[in-house]
Short mmCIF file of C-alpha atoms in Angstrom, two decimals:
data_model
loop_
_atom_site.label_atom_id
_atom_site.label_comp_id
_atom_site.label_asym_id
_atom_site.label_seq_id
_atom_site.Cartn_x
_atom_site.Cartn_y
_atom_site.Cartn_z
CA UNK A 1 -34.94 -47.70 -1.71
CA UNK A 2 -32.56 -45.41 0.21
CA UNK A 3 -29.01 -44.72 -1.29
CA UNK A 4 -27.30 -47.07 1.27
CA UNK A 5 -29.44 -49.70 0.35
CA UNK A 6 -28.78 -49.25 -3.62
CA UNK A 7 -25.15 -48.92 -3.08
CA UNK A 8 -25.20 -52.07 -0.55
CA UNK A 9 -27.10 -54.28 -3.26
CA UNK A 10 -24.39 -53.14 -5.89
CA UNK A 11 -21.25 -53.23 -3.74
CA UNK A 12 -20.06 -56.53 -4.97
CA UNK A 13 -19.57 -55.25 -8.47
CA UNK A 14 -16.81 -52.77 -6.82
CA UNK A 15 -13.58 -54.94 -7.49
CA UNK A 16 -14.48 -55.35 -11.05
CA UNK A 17 -15.90 -51.48 -11.32
CA UNK A 18 -12.41 -50.75 -10.09
CA UNK A 19 -10.36 -52.67 -12.24
CA UNK A 20 -12.11 -51.27 -15.23
CA UNK A 21 -11.24 -47.75 -13.74
CA UNK A 22 -7.83 -48.29 -12.72
CA UNK A 23 -7.50 -49.96 -16.21
CA UNK A 24 -8.52 -46.74 -17.78
CA UNK A 25 -6.57 -44.36 -15.76
CA UNK A 26 -3.61 -45.98 -14.52
CA UNK A 27 -4.28 -44.29 -11.02
CA UNK A 28 -5.83 -45.82 -7.90
CA UNK A 29 -6.90 -42.19 -6.53
CA UNK A 30 -8.96 -41.46 -9.80
CA UNK A 31 -10.06 -44.90 -10.19
CA UNK A 32 -11.62 -44.65 -6.88
CA UNK A 33 -13.39 -41.45 -7.43
CA UNK A 34 -14.47 -42.38 -10.71
CA UNK A 35 -16.39 -45.48 -9.00
CA UNK A 36 -17.70 -43.46 -6.32
CA UNK A 37 -18.98 -41.21 -9.12
CA UNK A 38 -21.19 -43.77 -10.71
CA UNK A 39 -22.34 -44.87 -7.20
CA UNK A 40 -23.75 -41.71 -6.68
CA UNK A 41 -24.74 -41.15 -10.21
CA UNK A 42 -26.85 -44.87 -9.51
CA UNK A 43 -28.20 -43.64 -6.14
CA UNK A 44 -29.40 -40.19 -7.83
CA UNK A 45 -31.02 -42.34 -10.82
CA UNK A 46 -32.98 -44.38 -8.39
CA UNK A 47 -34.51 -41.24 -6.15
CA UNK A 48 -35.42 -39.98 -9.42
CA UNK A 49 -37.36 -42.60 -10.02
CA UNK A 50 -35.58 -44.61 -12.73
CA UNK A 51 -35.70 -48.76 -12.58
CA UNK A 52 -32.36 -50.13 -13.23
CA UNK A 53 -32.70 -53.66 -14.28
CA UNK A 54 -29.51 -54.39 -15.00
CA UNK A 55 -27.17 -52.54 -11.79
CA UNK A 56 -23.89 -54.23 -13.19
CA UNK A 57 -24.31 -53.16 -16.80
CA UNK A 58 -25.13 -49.78 -15.50
CA UNK A 59 -22.36 -49.39 -13.34
CA UNK A 60 -19.91 -50.93 -15.84
CA UNK A 61 -21.40 -48.34 -18.36
CA UNK A 62 -20.69 -45.45 -15.94
CA UNK A 63 -17.18 -46.32 -14.94
CA UNK A 64 -16.44 -46.76 -18.54
CA UNK A 65 -17.68 -43.91 -19.76
CA UNK A 66 -15.95 -41.50 -16.57
CA UNK A 67 -12.89 -43.12 -17.48
CA UNK A 68 -13.11 -41.89 -20.77
CA UNK A 69 -13.83 -38.09 -19.65
CA UNK A 70 -11.03 -38.49 -17.29
CA UNK A 71 -8.62 -39.50 -20.00
CA UNK A 72 -9.80 -36.85 -22.35
CA UNK A 73 -8.95 -34.07 -19.57
CA UNK A 74 -5.87 -35.77 -18.55
CA UNK A 75 -4.33 -35.91 -21.86
CA UNK A 76 -2.50 -31.93 -22.02
CA UNK A 77 -1.66 -33.25 -18.01
CA UNK A 78 0.21 -36.64 -19.62
CA UNK A 79 2.09 -34.69 -22.27
CA UNK A 80 3.69 -31.85 -19.91
CA UNK A 81 4.77 -34.58 -17.52
CA UNK A 82 8.40 -34.28 -16.24
CA UNK A 83 10.35 -37.75 -17.17
CA UNK A 84 8.76 -40.96 -17.56
CA UNK A 85 5.27 -41.76 -16.98
CA UNK A 86 3.98 -45.02 -14.69
CA UNK A 87 0.91 -45.84 -13.65
CA UNK A 88 0.21 -45.45 -9.10
CA UNK A 89 1.25 -48.70 -7.92
CA UNK A 90 -1.44 -51.53 -7.18
CA UNK A 91 0.45 -53.09 -4.43
CA UNK A 92 -0.26 -56.21 -2.12
CA UNK A 93 1.54 -58.01 0.36
CA UNK A 94 3.72 -60.76 -0.85
CA UNK A 95 2.50 -62.99 2.30
CA UNK A 96 -1.11 -62.76 1.24
CA UNK A 97 -3.11 -63.23 -1.93
CA UNK A 98 -5.33 -60.04 -3.96
CA UNK A 99 -6.94 -58.76 -6.64
CA UNK A 100 -3.81 -57.72 -8.66
CA UNK A 101 -2.94 -61.68 -8.84
CA UNK A 102 -6.12 -62.74 -10.27
CA UNK A 103 -5.33 -64.29 -13.45
CA UNK A 104 -7.32 -62.70 -15.70
CA UNK A 105 -6.49 -59.86 -14.35
CA UNK A 106 -2.70 -60.08 -13.76
CA UNK A 107 -1.19 -59.09 -17.14
CA UNK A 108 -4.02 -56.15 -17.54
CA UNK A 109 -2.86 -54.30 -14.17
CA UNK A 110 0.76 -54.77 -15.12
CA UNK A 111 3.24 -51.45 -15.46
CA UNK A 112 4.07 -52.68 -18.81
CA UNK A 113 0.27 -53.39 -20.14
CA UNK A 114 -0.78 -49.86 -18.87
CA UNK A 115 1.98 -47.62 -20.15
CA UNK A 116 1.37 -49.59 -23.58
CA UNK A 117 -2.41 -48.87 -23.33
CA UNK A 118 -0.92 -45.00 -23.09
CA UNK A 119 -0.58 -44.68 -27.08
CA UNK A 120 -4.12 -45.67 -27.51
CA UNK A 121 -6.89 -43.27 -27.33
CA UNK A 122 -9.57 -42.89 -24.63
CA UNK A 123 -12.08 -44.83 -26.36
CA UNK A 124 -9.43 -47.49 -28.20
CA UNK A 125 -8.90 -47.80 -24.65
CA UNK A 126 -12.11 -48.55 -23.38
CA UNK A 127 -12.82 -50.80 -26.39
CA UNK A 128 -10.16 -52.92 -25.97
CA UNK A 129 -10.29 -53.39 -22.10
CA UNK A 130 -13.62 -54.45 -22.08
CA UNK A 131 -13.21 -57.02 -25.28
CA UNK A 132 -9.07 -58.14 -24.62
CA UNK A 133 -9.14 -57.90 -20.38
CA UNK A 134 -12.74 -58.34 -19.15
CA UNK A 135 -14.77 -60.11 -21.97
CA UNK A 136 -17.41 -58.33 -23.05
CA UNK A 137 -19.25 -59.29 -25.89
CA UNK A 138 -19.09 -56.77 -29.07
CA UNK A 139 -22.80 -55.97 -28.80
CA UNK A 140 -22.26 -54.67 -24.64
CA UNK A 141 -18.81 -53.12 -25.68
CA UNK A 142 -20.93 -51.04 -27.95
CA UNK A 143 -23.82 -50.52 -25.83
CA UNK A 144 -20.96 -49.08 -22.95
CA UNK A 145 -19.17 -47.05 -25.21
CA UNK A 146 -22.16 -45.64 -27.26
CA UNK A 147 -20.53 -46.34 -30.26
CA UNK A 148 -21.96 -48.90 -33.02
CA UNK A 149 -21.62 -52.46 -32.96
CA UNK A 150 -19.58 -52.15 -35.89
CA UNK A 151 -17.77 -49.19 -34.83
CA UNK A 152 -16.92 -50.56 -32.25
CA UNK A 153 -15.09 -53.72 -34.39
CA UNK A 154 -13.19 -51.35 -35.79
CA UNK A 155 -11.46 -49.69 -33.04
CA UNK A 156 -10.81 -52.85 -31.90
CA UNK A 157 -8.97 -54.19 -34.63
CA UNK A 158 -6.96 -50.57 -34.37
CA UNK A 159 -6.29 -50.99 -30.72
CA UNK A 160 -5.41 -54.44 -31.36
CA UNK A 161 -2.33 -53.92 -34.09
CA UNK A 162 -1.30 -50.76 -31.95
CA UNK A 163 -0.59 -53.12 -29.01
CA UNK A 164 0.85 -56.18 -30.68
CA UNK A 165 3.01 -53.88 -32.18
CA UNK A 166 4.51 -52.66 -28.93
CA UNK A 167 3.91 -55.45 -26.80
CA UNK A 168 5.90 -58.85 -26.08
CA UNK A 169 4.74 -62.62 -26.22
CA UNK A 170 3.99 -64.36 -23.14
CA UNK A 171 3.64 -67.98 -22.67
CA UNK A 172 0.85 -68.76 -20.67
CA UNK A 173 1.67 -70.58 -16.86
CA UNK A 174 -0.52 -71.19 -14.25
CA UNK A 175 -1.11 -68.58 -11.92
CA UNK A 176 0.30 -70.70 -8.86
CA UNK A 177 3.49 -71.31 -10.69
CA UNK A 178 3.35 -67.73 -12.12
CA UNK A 179 4.14 -66.50 -8.71
CA UNK A 180 6.24 -68.85 -7.24
CA UNK A 181 8.40 -68.44 -10.23
CA UNK A 182 8.42 -64.84 -10.14
CA UNK A 183 8.66 -64.24 -6.48
CA UNK A 184 12.23 -66.58 -6.13
CA UNK A 185 13.42 -64.95 -9.20
CA UNK A 186 12.48 -61.54 -6.92
CA UNK A 187 14.09 -62.92 -4.33
CA UNK A 188 17.49 -63.69 -6.58
CA UNK A 189 17.10 -60.70 -8.41
CA UNK A 190 17.42 -58.63 -5.26
CA UNK A 191 19.74 -59.99 -3.43
CA UNK A 192 22.54 -60.35 -6.46
CA UNK A 193 21.77 -56.34 -6.42
CA UNK A 194 21.67 -55.29 -3.23
CA UNK A 195 25.10 -57.79 -3.01
CA UNK A 196 26.32 -55.93 -6.05
CA UNK A 197 26.96 -59.50 -8.04
CA UNK A 198 26.93 -57.84 -11.33
CA UNK A 199 27.18 -61.40 -12.89
CA UNK A 200 24.16 -62.74 -11.41
CA UNK A 201 22.25 -59.99 -12.27
CA UNK A 202 23.20 -59.87 -15.95
CA UNK A 203 22.12 -63.68 -15.96
CA UNK A 204 18.46 -62.28 -14.90
CA UNK A 205 18.35 -59.88 -17.33
CA UNK A 206 17.10 -59.82 -20.55
CA UNK A 207 19.01 -58.69 -23.36
CA UNK A 208 16.71 -55.88 -24.07
CA UNK A 209 15.91 -55.10 -20.69
CA UNK A 210 14.23 -51.45 -20.04
CA UNK A 211 14.82 -49.64 -16.66
CA UNK A 212 12.11 -47.18 -15.97
CA UNK A 213 11.81 -44.31 -13.40
CA UNK A 214 8.92 -41.89 -12.60
CA UNK A 215 9.73 -39.08 -10.27
CA UNK A 216 7.45 -37.04 -12.00
CA UNK A 217 9.77 -33.65 -11.41
CA UNK A 218 9.33 -34.22 -7.73
CA UNK A 219 11.45 -36.84 -6.69
CA UNK A 220 15.11 -38.11 -7.91
CA UNK A 221 14.67 -40.61 -10.46
CA UNK A 222 16.62 -41.62 -14.05
CA UNK A 223 15.02 -38.78 -16.50
CA UNK A 224 14.73 -40.93 -19.45
CA UNK A 225 14.76 -45.26 -19.69
CA UNK A 226 17.84 -47.21 -19.72
CA UNK A 227 18.51 -49.78 -21.79
CA UNK A 228 21.44 -52.53 -22.31
CA UNK A 229 21.86 -54.81 -19.35
CA UNK A 230 25.05 -53.98 -18.05
CA UNK A 231 24.21 -50.54 -18.12
CA UNK A 232 20.80 -51.29 -16.18
CA UNK A 233 22.44 -53.72 -13.51
CA UNK A 234 25.13 -50.91 -13.20
CA UNK A 235 22.42 -48.54 -12.32
CA UNK A 236 20.82 -51.18 -10.11
CA UNK A 237 23.57 -51.82 -7.80
CA UNK A 238 24.61 -48.35 -7.58
CA UNK A 239 21.16 -47.02 -6.81
CA UNK A 240 20.62 -49.53 -4.05
CA UNK A 241 23.58 -48.93 -2.37
CA UNK A 242 22.85 -45.22 -2.06
CA UNK A 243 19.57 -46.23 -0.64
CA UNK A 244 20.83 -48.61 2.30
CA UNK A 245 22.85 -45.23 2.85
CA UNK A 246 19.80 -43.25 3.33
CA UNK A 247 18.32 -45.93 5.34
CA UNK A 248 16.01 -47.89 3.32
CA UNK A 249 15.16 -51.19 3.54
CA UNK A 250 13.38 -53.32 1.02
CA UNK A 251 9.66 -55.04 1.56
CA UNK A 252 8.79 -58.02 -1.25
CA UNK A 253 5.38 -57.14 -2.19
CA UNK A 254 3.58 -58.04 -5.04
CA UNK A 255 2.87 -55.03 -7.72
CA UNK A 256 0.74 -54.94 -10.40
CA UNK A 257 0.68 -58.70 -11.08
CA UNK A 258 3.51 -58.88 -10.61
CA UNK A 259 6.94 -59.51 -8.03
CA UNK A 260 8.60 -56.42 -6.44
CA UNK A 261 9.65 -54.53 -3.69
CA UNK A 262 8.13 -51.80 -1.38
CA UNK A 263 11.04 -49.62 -0.12
CA UNK A 264 10.77 -47.72 3.35
CA UNK A 265 13.04 -45.24 5.34
CA UNK A 266 14.17 -45.75 8.89
CA UNK A 267 10.72 -44.56 9.87
CA UNK A 268 8.21 -47.27 7.72
CA UNK A 269 7.77 -44.45 5.73
CA UNK A 270 7.13 -45.22 1.96
CA UNK A 271 9.91 -43.80 -0.57
CA UNK A 272 8.94 -45.70 -3.91
CA UNK A 273 8.30 -49.23 -5.26
CA UNK A 274 10.22 -51.30 -7.84
CA UNK A 275 7.91 -53.68 -9.69
CA UNK A 276 9.72 -56.41 -12.22
CA UNK A 277 8.06 -57.49 -15.56
CA UNK A 278 8.92 -61.25 -16.16
CA UNK A 279 8.67 -63.56 -18.60
CA UNK A 280 10.34 -66.92 -19.43
CA UNK A 281 12.64 -66.79 -16.60
CA UNK A 282 14.24 -63.30 -17.27
CA UNK A 283 13.41 -59.60 -16.10
CA UNK A 284 12.69 -57.78 -19.29
CA UNK A 285 11.80 -54.55 -17.36
CA UNK A 286 12.10 -52.33 -14.17
CA UNK A 287 9.73 -50.07 -13.25
CA UNK A 288 10.55 -47.47 -10.25
CA UNK A 289 8.14 -45.18 -8.67
CA UNK A 290 9.18 -42.82 -6.38
CA UNK A 291 7.10 -39.59 -7.24
CA UNK A 292 5.25 -39.25 -3.86
CA UNK A 293 1.92 -37.93 -5.45
CA UNK A 294 1.92 -41.39 -6.68
CA UNK A 295 2.60 -43.07 -3.26
CA UNK A 296 -0.13 -41.61 -0.76
CA UNK A 297 -2.64 -44.68 -1.08
CA UNK A 298 0.11 -46.67 -0.11
CA UNK A 299 0.76 -44.75 3.75
CA UNK A 300 2.57 -42.06 4.85
CA UNK A 301 5.16 -41.21 2.59
CA UNK A 302 9.16 -40.46 3.03
CA UNK A 303 10.68 -37.42 1.81
CA UNK A 304 14.34 -39.53 1.01
CA UNK A 305 13.80 -39.10 -2.68
CA UNK A 306 12.00 -35.62 -2.69
CA UNK A 307 13.89 -32.97 -4.66
CA UNK A 308 14.61 -29.92 -3.24
CA UNK A 309 11.47 -27.38 -2.90
CA UNK A 310 9.12 -30.16 -3.85
#
């Protein structure tokens, strides 16, 4: 069987494999590279005569282990990252459905959840993602990560504790209802922000709301997370007013499983994204990504927010 045929036969697993890789790395580009490397490994193994009885399990193992290796090498870069680190956004048009909106992946793809996973070690992150997000059994998690089942259970307990300490509880809601409520709140939220309606904004912000901004030292962004509803509202109103002065427009989108907008300049180039983390009718967090290195997968990138010399 040729390498091309091998890849075609396993191609149906790409969405799952990408989701695992993206959940591990928080990077669209790195996730795509990891998945491609896994397919190349599958082709090489088959050409070498290796019989692979379960391609799905083989590929999930390859992607997970490549993800662990990637995180270990990326840890130093993360420690020296300038400002707040956020994942590369997964953006889906507000007019059509996409993988970011699948009920089983919506929370796993959220900006808040992926940032929370940064507190875990690479192996803890792999065990937690495989078990809690993708529903793999303990024996399968052990096989994929190369650990004993008893060790994986211990790792999972630690990971659950860390995630619970930093997370917030959300009530379950049907996907269609969740999307409709989220999009309606986002519409009112951005209308209020662009119109400078502070009272309306404050009514939609949770008391412990947080505004995160990722410029990576390459674009204008807040230096550290902003808290306190009135301060966050004021920063949003001021920031969007300034963006309008530069000719930027906001287009509704579904970002990492939640409502938000993509910012475009007058020439249609991507200047950044704003994603909302919503629960119980309030905005818990706003995630702004303007680092141009994290926007290239969305199309041509604007230089409106770029810092001089960057």
